Coordinates of C-alpha atoms and ligand atoms in Angstrom, one line a residue:
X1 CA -18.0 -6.0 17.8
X2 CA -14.4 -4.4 17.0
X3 CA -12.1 -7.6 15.1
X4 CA -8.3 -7.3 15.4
X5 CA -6.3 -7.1 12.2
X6 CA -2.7 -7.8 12.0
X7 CA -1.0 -6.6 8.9
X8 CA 3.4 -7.6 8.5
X9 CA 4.5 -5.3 5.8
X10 CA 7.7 -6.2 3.9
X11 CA 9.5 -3.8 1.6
X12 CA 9.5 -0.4 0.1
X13 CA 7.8 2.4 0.7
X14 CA 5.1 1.6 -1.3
X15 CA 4.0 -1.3 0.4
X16 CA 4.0 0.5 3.7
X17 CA 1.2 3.0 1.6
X18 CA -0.8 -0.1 0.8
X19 CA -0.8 -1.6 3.9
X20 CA -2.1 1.6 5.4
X21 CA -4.8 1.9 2.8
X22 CA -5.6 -1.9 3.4
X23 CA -6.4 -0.5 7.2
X24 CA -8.6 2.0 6.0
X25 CA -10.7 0.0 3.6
X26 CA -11.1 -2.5 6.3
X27 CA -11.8 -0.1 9.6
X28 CA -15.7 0.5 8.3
X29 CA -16.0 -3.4 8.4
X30 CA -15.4 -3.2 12.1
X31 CA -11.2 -4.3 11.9
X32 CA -9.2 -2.6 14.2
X33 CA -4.9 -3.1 14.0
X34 CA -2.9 -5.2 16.5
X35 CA 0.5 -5.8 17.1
X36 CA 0.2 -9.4 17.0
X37 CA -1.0 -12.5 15.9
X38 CA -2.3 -13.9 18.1
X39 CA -5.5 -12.1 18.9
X40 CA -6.0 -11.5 14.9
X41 CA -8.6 -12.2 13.1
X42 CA -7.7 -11.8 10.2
X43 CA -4.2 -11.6 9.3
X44 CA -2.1 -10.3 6.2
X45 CA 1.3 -10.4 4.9
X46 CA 1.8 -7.4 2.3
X47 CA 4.9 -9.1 0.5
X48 CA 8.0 -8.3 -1.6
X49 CA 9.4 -9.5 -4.0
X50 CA 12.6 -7.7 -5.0
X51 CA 15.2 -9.4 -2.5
X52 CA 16.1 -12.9 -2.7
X53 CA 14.8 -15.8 -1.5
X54 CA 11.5 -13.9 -0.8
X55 CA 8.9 -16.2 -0.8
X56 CA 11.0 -18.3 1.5
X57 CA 10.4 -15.4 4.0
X58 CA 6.8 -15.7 3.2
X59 CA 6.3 -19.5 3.3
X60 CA 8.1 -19.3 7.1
X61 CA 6.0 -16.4 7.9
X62 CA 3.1 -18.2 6.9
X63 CA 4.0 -21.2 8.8
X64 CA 4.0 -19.0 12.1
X65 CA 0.9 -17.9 11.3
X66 CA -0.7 -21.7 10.9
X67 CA 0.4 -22.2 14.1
X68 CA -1.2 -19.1 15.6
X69 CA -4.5 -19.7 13.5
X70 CA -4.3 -23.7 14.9
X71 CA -4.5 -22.5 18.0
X72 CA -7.2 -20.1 17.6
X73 CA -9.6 -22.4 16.0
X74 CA -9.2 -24.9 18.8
X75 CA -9.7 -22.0 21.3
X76 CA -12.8 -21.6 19.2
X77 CA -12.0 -18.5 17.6
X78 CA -10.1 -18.3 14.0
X79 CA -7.9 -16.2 11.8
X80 CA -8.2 -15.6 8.7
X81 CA -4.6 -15.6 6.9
X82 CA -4.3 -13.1 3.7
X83 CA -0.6 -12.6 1.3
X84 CA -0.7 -9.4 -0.4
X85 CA 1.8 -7.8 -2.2
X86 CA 4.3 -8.4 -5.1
X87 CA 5.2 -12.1 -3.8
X88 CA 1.2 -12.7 -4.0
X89 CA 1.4 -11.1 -7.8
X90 CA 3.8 -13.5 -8.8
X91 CA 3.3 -16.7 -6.5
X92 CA -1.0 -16.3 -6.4
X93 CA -1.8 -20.0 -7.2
X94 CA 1.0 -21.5 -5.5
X95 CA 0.5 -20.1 -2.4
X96 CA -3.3 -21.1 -2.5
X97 CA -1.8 -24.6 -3.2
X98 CA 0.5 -25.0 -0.7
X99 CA -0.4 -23.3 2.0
X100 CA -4.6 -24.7 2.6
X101 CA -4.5 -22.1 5.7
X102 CA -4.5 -19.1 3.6
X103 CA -7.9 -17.9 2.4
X104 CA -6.9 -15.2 0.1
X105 CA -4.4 -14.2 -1.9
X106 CA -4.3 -11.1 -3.6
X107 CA -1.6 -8.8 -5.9
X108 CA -1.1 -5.2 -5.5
X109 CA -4.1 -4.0 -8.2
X110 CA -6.7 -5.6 -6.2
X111 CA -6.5 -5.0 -2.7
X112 CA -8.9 -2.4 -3.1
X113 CA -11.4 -5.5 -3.5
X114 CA -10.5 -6.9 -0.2
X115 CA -14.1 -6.3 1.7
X116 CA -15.4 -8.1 -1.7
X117 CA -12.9 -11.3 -1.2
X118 CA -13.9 -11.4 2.6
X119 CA -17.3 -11.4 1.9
X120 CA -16.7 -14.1 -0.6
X121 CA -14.0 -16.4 0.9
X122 CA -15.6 -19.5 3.0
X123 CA -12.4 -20.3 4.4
X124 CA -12.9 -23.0 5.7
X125 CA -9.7 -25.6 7.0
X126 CA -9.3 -28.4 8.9
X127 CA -6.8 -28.5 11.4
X128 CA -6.9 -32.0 12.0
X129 CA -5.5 -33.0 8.5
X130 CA -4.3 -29.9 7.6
X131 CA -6.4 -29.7 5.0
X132 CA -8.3 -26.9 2.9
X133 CA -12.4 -27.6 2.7
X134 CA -13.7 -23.8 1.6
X135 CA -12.7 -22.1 -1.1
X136 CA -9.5 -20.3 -1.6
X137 CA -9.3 -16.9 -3.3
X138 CA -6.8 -16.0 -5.8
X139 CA -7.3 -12.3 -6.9
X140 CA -3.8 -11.2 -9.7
X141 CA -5.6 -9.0 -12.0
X142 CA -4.9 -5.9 -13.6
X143 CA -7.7 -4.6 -13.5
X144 CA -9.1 -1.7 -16.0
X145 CA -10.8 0.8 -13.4
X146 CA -8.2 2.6 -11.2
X147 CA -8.0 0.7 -7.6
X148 CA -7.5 4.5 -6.5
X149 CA -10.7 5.9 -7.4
X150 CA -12.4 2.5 -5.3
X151 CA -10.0 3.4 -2.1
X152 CA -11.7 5.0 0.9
X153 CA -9.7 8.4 2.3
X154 CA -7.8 8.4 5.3
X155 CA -9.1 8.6 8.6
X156 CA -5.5 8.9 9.9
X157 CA -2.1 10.7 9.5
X158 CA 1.3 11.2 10.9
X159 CA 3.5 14.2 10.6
X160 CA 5.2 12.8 7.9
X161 CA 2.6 10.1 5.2
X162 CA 3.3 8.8 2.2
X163 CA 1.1 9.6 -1.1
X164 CA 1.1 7.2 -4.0
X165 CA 0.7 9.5 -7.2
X166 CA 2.1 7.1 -9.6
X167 CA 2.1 3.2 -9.7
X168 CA 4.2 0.3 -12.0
X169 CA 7.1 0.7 -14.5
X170 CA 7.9 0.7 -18.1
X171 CA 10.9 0.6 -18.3
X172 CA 12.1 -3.1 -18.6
X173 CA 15.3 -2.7 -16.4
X174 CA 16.6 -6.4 -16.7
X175 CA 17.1 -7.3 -13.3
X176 CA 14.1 -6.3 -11.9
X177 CA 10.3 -7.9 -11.4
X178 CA 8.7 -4.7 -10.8
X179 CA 7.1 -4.4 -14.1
X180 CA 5.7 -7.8 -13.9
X181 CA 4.5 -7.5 -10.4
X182 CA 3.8 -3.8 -10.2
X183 CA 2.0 -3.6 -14.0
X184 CA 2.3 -1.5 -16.7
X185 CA 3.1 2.5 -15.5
X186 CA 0.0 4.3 -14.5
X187 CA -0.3 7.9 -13.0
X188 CA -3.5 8.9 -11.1
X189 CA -4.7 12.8 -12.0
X190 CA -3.4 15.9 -10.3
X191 CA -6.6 16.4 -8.7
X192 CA -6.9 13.6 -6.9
X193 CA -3.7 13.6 -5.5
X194 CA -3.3 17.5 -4.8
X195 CA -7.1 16.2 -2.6
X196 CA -5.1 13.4 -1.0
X197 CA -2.6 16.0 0.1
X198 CA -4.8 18.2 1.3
X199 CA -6.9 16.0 3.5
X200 CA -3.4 14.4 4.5
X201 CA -2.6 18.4 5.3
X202 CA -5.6 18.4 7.1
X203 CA -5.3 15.7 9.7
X204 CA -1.7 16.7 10.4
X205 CA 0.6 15.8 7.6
X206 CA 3.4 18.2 7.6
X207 CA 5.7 16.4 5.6
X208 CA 4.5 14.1 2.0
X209 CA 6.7 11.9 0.3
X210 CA 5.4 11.2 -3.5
X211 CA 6.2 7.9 -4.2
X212 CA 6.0 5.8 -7.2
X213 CA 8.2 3.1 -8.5
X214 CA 9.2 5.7 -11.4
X215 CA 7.8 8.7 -9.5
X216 CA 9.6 10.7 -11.7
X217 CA 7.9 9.3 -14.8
X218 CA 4.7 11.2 -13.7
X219 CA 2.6 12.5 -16.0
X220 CA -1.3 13.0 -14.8
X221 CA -4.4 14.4 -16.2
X222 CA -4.0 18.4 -15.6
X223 CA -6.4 20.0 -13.5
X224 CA -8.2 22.1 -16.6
X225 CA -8.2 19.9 -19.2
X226 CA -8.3 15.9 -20.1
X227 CA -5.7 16.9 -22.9
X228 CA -2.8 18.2 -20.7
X229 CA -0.4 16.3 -18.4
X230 CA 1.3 17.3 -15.7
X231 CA 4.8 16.5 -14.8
X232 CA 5.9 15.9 -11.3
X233 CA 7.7 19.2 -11.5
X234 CA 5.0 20.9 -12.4
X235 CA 2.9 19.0 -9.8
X236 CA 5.3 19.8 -7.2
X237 CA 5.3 23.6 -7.7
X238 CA 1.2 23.4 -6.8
X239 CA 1.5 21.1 -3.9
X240 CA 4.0 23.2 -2.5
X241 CA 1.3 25.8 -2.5
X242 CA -0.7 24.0 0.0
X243 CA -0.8 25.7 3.5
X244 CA 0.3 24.0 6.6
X245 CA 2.3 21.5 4.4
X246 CA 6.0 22.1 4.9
X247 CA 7.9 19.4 3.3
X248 CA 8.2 17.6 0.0
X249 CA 10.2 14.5 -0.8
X250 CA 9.8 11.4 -3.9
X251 CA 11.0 8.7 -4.2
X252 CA 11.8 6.3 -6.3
X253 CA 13.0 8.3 -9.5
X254 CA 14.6 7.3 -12.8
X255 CA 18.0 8.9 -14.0
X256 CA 16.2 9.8 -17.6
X257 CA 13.0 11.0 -16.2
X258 CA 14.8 14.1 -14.4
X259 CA 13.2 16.7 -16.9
X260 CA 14.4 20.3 -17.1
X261 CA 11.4 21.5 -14.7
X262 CA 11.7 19.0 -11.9
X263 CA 15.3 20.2 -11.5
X264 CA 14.1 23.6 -12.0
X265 CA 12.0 22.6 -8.6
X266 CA 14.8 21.5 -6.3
X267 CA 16.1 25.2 -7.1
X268 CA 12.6 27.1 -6.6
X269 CA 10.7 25.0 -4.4
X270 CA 12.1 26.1 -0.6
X271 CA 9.5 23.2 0.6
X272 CA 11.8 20.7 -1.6
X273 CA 14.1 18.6 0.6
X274 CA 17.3 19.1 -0.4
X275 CA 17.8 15.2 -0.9
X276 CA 17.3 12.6 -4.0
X277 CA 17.3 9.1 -4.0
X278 CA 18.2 8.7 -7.9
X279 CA 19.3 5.1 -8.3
X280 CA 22.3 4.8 -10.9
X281 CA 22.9 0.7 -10.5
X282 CA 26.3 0.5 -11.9
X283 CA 29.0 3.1 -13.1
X284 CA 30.1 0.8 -16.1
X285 CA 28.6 1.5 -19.4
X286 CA 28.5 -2.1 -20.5
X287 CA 26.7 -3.0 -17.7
X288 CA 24.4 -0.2 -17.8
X289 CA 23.6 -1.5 -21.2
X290 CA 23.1 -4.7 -20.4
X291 CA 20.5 -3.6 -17.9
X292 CA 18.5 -2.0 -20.2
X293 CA 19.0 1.4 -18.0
X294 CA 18.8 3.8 -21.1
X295 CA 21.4 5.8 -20.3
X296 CA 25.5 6.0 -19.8
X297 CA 27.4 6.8 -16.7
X298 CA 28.7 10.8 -17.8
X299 CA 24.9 11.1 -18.6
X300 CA 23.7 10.2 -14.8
X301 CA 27.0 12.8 -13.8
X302 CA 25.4 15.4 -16.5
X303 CA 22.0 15.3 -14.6
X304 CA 23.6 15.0 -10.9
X305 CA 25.4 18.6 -12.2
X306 CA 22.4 19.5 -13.3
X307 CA 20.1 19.2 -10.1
X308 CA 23.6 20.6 -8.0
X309 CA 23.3 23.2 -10.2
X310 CA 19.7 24.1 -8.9
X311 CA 20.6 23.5 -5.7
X312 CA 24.0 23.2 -4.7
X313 CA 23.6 21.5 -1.1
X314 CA 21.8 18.4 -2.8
X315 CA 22.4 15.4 -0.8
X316 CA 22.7 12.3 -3.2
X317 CA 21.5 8.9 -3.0
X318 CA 21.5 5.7 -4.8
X319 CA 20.9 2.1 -5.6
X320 CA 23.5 -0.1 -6.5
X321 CA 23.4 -3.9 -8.1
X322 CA 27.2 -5.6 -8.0
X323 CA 27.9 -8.8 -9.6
X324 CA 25.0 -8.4 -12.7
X325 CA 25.8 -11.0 -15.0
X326 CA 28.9 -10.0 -17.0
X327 CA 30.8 -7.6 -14.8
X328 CA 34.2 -7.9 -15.1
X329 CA 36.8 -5.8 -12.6
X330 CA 37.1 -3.3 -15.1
X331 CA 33.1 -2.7 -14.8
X332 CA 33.3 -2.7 -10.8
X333 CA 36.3 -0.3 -10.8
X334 CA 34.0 1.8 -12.7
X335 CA 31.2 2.2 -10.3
X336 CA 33.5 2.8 -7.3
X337 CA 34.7 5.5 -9.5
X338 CA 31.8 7.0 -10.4
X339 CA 30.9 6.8 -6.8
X340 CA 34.1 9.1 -6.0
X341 CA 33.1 11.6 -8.4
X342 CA 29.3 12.0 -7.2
X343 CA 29.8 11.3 -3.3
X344 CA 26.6 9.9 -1.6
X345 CA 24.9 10.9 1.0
X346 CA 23.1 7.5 1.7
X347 CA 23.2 4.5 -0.6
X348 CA 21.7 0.9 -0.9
X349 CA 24.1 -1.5 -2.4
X350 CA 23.0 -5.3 -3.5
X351 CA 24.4 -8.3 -4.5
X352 CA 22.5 -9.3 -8.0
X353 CA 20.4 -12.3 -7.8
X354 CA 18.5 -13.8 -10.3
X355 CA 14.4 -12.7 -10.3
X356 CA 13.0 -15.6 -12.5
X357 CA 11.4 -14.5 -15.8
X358 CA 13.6 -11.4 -16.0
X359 CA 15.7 -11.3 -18.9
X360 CA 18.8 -11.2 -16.8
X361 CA 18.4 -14.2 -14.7
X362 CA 18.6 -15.7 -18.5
X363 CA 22.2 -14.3 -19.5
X364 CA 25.1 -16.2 -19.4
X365 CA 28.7 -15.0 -17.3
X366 CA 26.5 -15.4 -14.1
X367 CA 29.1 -14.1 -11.3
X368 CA 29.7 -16.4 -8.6
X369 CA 28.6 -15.5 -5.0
X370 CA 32.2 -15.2 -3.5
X371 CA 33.2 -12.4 -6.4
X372 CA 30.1 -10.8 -5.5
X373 CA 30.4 -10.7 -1.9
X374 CA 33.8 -9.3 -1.9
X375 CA 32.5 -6.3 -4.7
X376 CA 29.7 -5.4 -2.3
X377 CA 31.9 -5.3 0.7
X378 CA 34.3 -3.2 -1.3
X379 CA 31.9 -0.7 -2.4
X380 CA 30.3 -0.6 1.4
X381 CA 33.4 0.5 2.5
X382 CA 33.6 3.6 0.2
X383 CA 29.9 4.3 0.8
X384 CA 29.7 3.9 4.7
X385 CA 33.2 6.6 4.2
X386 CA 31.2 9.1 2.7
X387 CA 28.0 8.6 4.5
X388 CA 29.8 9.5 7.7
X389 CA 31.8 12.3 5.7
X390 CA 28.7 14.0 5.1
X391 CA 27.3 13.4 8.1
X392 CA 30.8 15.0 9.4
X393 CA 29.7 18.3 7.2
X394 CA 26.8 19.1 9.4
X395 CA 28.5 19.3 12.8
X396 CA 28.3 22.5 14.4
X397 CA 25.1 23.8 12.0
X398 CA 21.5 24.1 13.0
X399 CA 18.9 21.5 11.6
X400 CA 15.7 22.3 11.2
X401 CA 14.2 18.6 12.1
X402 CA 10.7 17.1 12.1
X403 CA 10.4 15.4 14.9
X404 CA 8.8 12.2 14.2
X405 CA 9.7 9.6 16.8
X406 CA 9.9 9.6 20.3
X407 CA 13.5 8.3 20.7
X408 CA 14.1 4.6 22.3
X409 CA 15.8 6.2 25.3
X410 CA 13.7 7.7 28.2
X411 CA 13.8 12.3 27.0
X412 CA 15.6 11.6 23.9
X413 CA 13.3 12.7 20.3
X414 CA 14.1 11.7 16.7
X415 CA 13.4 12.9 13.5
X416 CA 15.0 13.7 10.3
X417 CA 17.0 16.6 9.0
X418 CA 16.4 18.1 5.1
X419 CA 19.2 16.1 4.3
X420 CA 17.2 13.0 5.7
X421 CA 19.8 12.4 8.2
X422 CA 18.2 10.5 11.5
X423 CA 18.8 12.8 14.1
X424 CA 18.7 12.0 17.4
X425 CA 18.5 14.7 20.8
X426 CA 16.8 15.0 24.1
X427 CA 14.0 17.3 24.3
X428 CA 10.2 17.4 25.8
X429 CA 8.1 14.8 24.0
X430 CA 5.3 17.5 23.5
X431 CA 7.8 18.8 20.5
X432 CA 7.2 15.5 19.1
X433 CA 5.6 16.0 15.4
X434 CA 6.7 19.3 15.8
X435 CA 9.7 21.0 13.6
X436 CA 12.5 22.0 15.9
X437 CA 15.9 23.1 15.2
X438 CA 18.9 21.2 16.3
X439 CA 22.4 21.6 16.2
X440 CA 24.4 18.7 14.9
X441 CA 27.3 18.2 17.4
X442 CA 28.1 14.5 16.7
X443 CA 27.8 12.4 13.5
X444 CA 28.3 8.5 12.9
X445 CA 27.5 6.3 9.8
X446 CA 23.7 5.8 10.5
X447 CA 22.9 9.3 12.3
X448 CA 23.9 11.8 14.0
X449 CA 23.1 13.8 17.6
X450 CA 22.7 17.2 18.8
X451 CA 20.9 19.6 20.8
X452 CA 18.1 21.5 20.9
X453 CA 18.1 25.2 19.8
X454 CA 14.9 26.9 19.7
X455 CA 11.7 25.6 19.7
X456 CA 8.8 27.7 17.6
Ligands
5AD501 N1 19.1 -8.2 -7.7 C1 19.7 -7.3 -6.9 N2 19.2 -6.1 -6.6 C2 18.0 -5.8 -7.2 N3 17.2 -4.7 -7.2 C3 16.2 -4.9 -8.0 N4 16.2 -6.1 -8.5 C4 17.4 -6.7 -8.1 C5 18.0 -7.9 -8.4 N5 17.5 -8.8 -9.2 C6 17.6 -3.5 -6.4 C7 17.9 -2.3 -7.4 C8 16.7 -1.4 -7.1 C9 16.4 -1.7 -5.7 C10 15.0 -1.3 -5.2 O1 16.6 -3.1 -5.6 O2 19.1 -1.6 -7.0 O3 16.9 -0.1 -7.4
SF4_502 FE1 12.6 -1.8 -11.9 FE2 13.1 0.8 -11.4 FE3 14.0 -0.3 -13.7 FE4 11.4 0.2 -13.4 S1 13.1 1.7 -13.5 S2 12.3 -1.7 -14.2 S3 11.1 -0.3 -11.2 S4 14.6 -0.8 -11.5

């Protein structure tokens, strides 16, 4: 009998990845996904742990859940309650202790043992006093064997998928949890991923976004021989050989990781989006230091020149932290300055707050909230400007777009341009997953809308 599994998925891209893998490990044990809780039986929370207050989120989101799996039990049925994720990672035991309705908790290296844990769990609970009476599973290893090589393949695609090809971070940045969550850097060979893609390819995938939380660090076992490692540039000019594949994105890259051949690839490759999300954090030097970023403002300009070089209609994106401990006026002026000189297509911008256990949550000259609030609102500003300045640059020019959303309103189609734009036009909903071209007639901050020109 088919069992209904509810998966929430907070967070970056990568957790979206997991989440889907989670699916397919558990399909062949009969789970099939649901919109809701309430007819679960099993439910999971893939968590994150970079924003603030996160395990709040997850502690209320779990309390929903008791009330749901209550409910169940005294309709005679039950749920069983999993948290996945990077909050898992860092929280495990807690969670098992506070919260005697979850049966399993499990980090980001192990969910490839999920069937295992099921099988194991007795989760048993007692609603009456709240209480837990089974066993509760904590599961936060790193473990030695590769949770890639243990994942099922997709039975599933959509025009546009996601393919993890590298996993954790070295790098140390001293804001961020992502090493201790995430694990020490890891990236899987270039034949099992260039296999990934091609069975992606295969059920429909037109468009693949690499991702890794240093994607750009890449370096796998080469195709010929155990001694050799690949790139991502390098592993990007053989993907794009793959027939039927027709777009290439990554994401999340490293300013110092841009070698000489990956920029060479946003020249070369024509599959190549012209878009990069390359984080920069702050413009100030100091503060770049004091984040451990490993490089200096001119040097992030020196490889943005670089890559515009190689491809002069790059669209620019970034990550920005204001109010890191220390940052004086001087250092904000900076980043809103270097944020002139680049100009962004698209950009994230954060408040810092402190991740405990990461060096910086440690350092003195903490900046208080009100400071911070009125830097982020400040550097908003500029950034919602040039959003809809670029977005301004495409009105009146044809977009080729991959149509990967039926629209909210009744005819209307959405998908996104090279520049990853959200685009947004009326057209036949057959074109959907289909590439169209479109040409932009109006652009806002978030998007912009057009018409349809030919269809192929
Ligand atoms: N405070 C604020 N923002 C953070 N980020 C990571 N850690 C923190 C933190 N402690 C932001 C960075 C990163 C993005 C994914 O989240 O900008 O690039
Ligand atoms: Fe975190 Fe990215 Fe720095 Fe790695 S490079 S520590 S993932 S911010």
């Amino acid at each position: 009998m088919s069992k209904k599994l509810y998966i929430k998925t907070y967070g970056c891209q990568m957790n979206v990845y997991d989440s889907q893998r989670m699916v397919d490990l558990l399909s062949p044990l009969g789970y099939e996904v649901t919109e809701t809780p309430n007819d679960a039986d099993m439910a999971i929370l893939n968590t994150c742990h970079i924003r603030e207050k996160a395990e709040q989120k997850v502690f209320s989101d779990l309390g929903r859940l008791r009330a749901v799996k209550d409910e169940r039990i005294q309709n005679g049925a039950d749920m069983m309650i999993a948290v996945g994720g990077c909050v898992a990672q860092a929280e495990g035991a807690e969670i098992i202790k506070q919260a005697p309705y979850v049966s399993m908790v499990f980090g980001p290296q192990a969910y490839h043992k999920l069937p295992e844990m099921i099988a194991k769990t007795t989760r048993e609970y007692d609603v009456k006093s709240g209480k837990r009476t089974g066993i509760g599973i904590v599961n936060t290893d790193f473990p030695t064997e590769s949770k890639f090589d243990l994942l099922p393949q997709p039975t599933t695609s959509t025009v546009s998928s996601f393919l993890s090809v590298q996993e954790g971070c070295d790098n140390f940045c001293t804001f961020c949890v992502v090493p201790y969550t995430r694990g020490a850097e890891y990236s899987r060979p270039v034949v099992d991923i260039l296999k990934d893609a091609r069975h992606l390819v295969s059920l429909g995938t037109r468009e693949i976004t690499l991702l890794g939380q240093n994607v750009n660090a890449y370096h796998g076992v080469s195709p010929t021989s155990n001694d050799v490692e690949w790139g991502l540039g390098r592993f990007i000019y053989e993907l794009a050989e793959i027939d039927g594949l027709e777009r290439i994105r990554y994401t999340t890259s490293h300013p110092m990781d841009m070698d000489d051949l990956l920029i060479k690839a946003h020249g070369d490759v024509g599959k190549l989006m012209p878009f990069l999300h390359l984080p920069v954090q702050s413009g100030s030097n100091a503060i770049l230091q004091s984040m451990n970023r490993r490089h200096t403002s001119d040097q992030y300009i020196k490889v943005v020149e670089r890559l515009r070089i190689a491809r002069p209609d790059l669209a620019m994106s970034s990550d920005f932290i204001v109010g890191f401990p220390g940052e004086t006026v001087a250092d904000h002026k900076a980043t809103l300055g270097l944020v002139r000189e680049i100009g962004y297509a698209q950009a994230y911008s954060f408040k810092y707050s402190i991740r405990p256990g990461t060096p910086a949550g440690a350092m003195d000259l903490q900046v208080t909230e009100e400071v911070k609030s009125e830097r982020l609102a400040e550097l908003q500003t500029l950034l919602n400007e040039q959003q809809l300045q670029f977005n301004q640059t495409k009105i009146g020019l044809v977009q080729r777009v991959l149509v990967d959303r039926i629209g909210k309103r009744e005819g209307q189609l959405s998908g996104k341009t090279p520049f990853m734009q959200s685009i947004y036009f009326d057209g036949n909903q057959r074109l959907s997953g289909e590439m169209v071209d479109v040409m932009v007639e109006k652009a806002f901050a978030n998007s912009v809308t057009g018409s349809v020109v030919t269809v192929d």
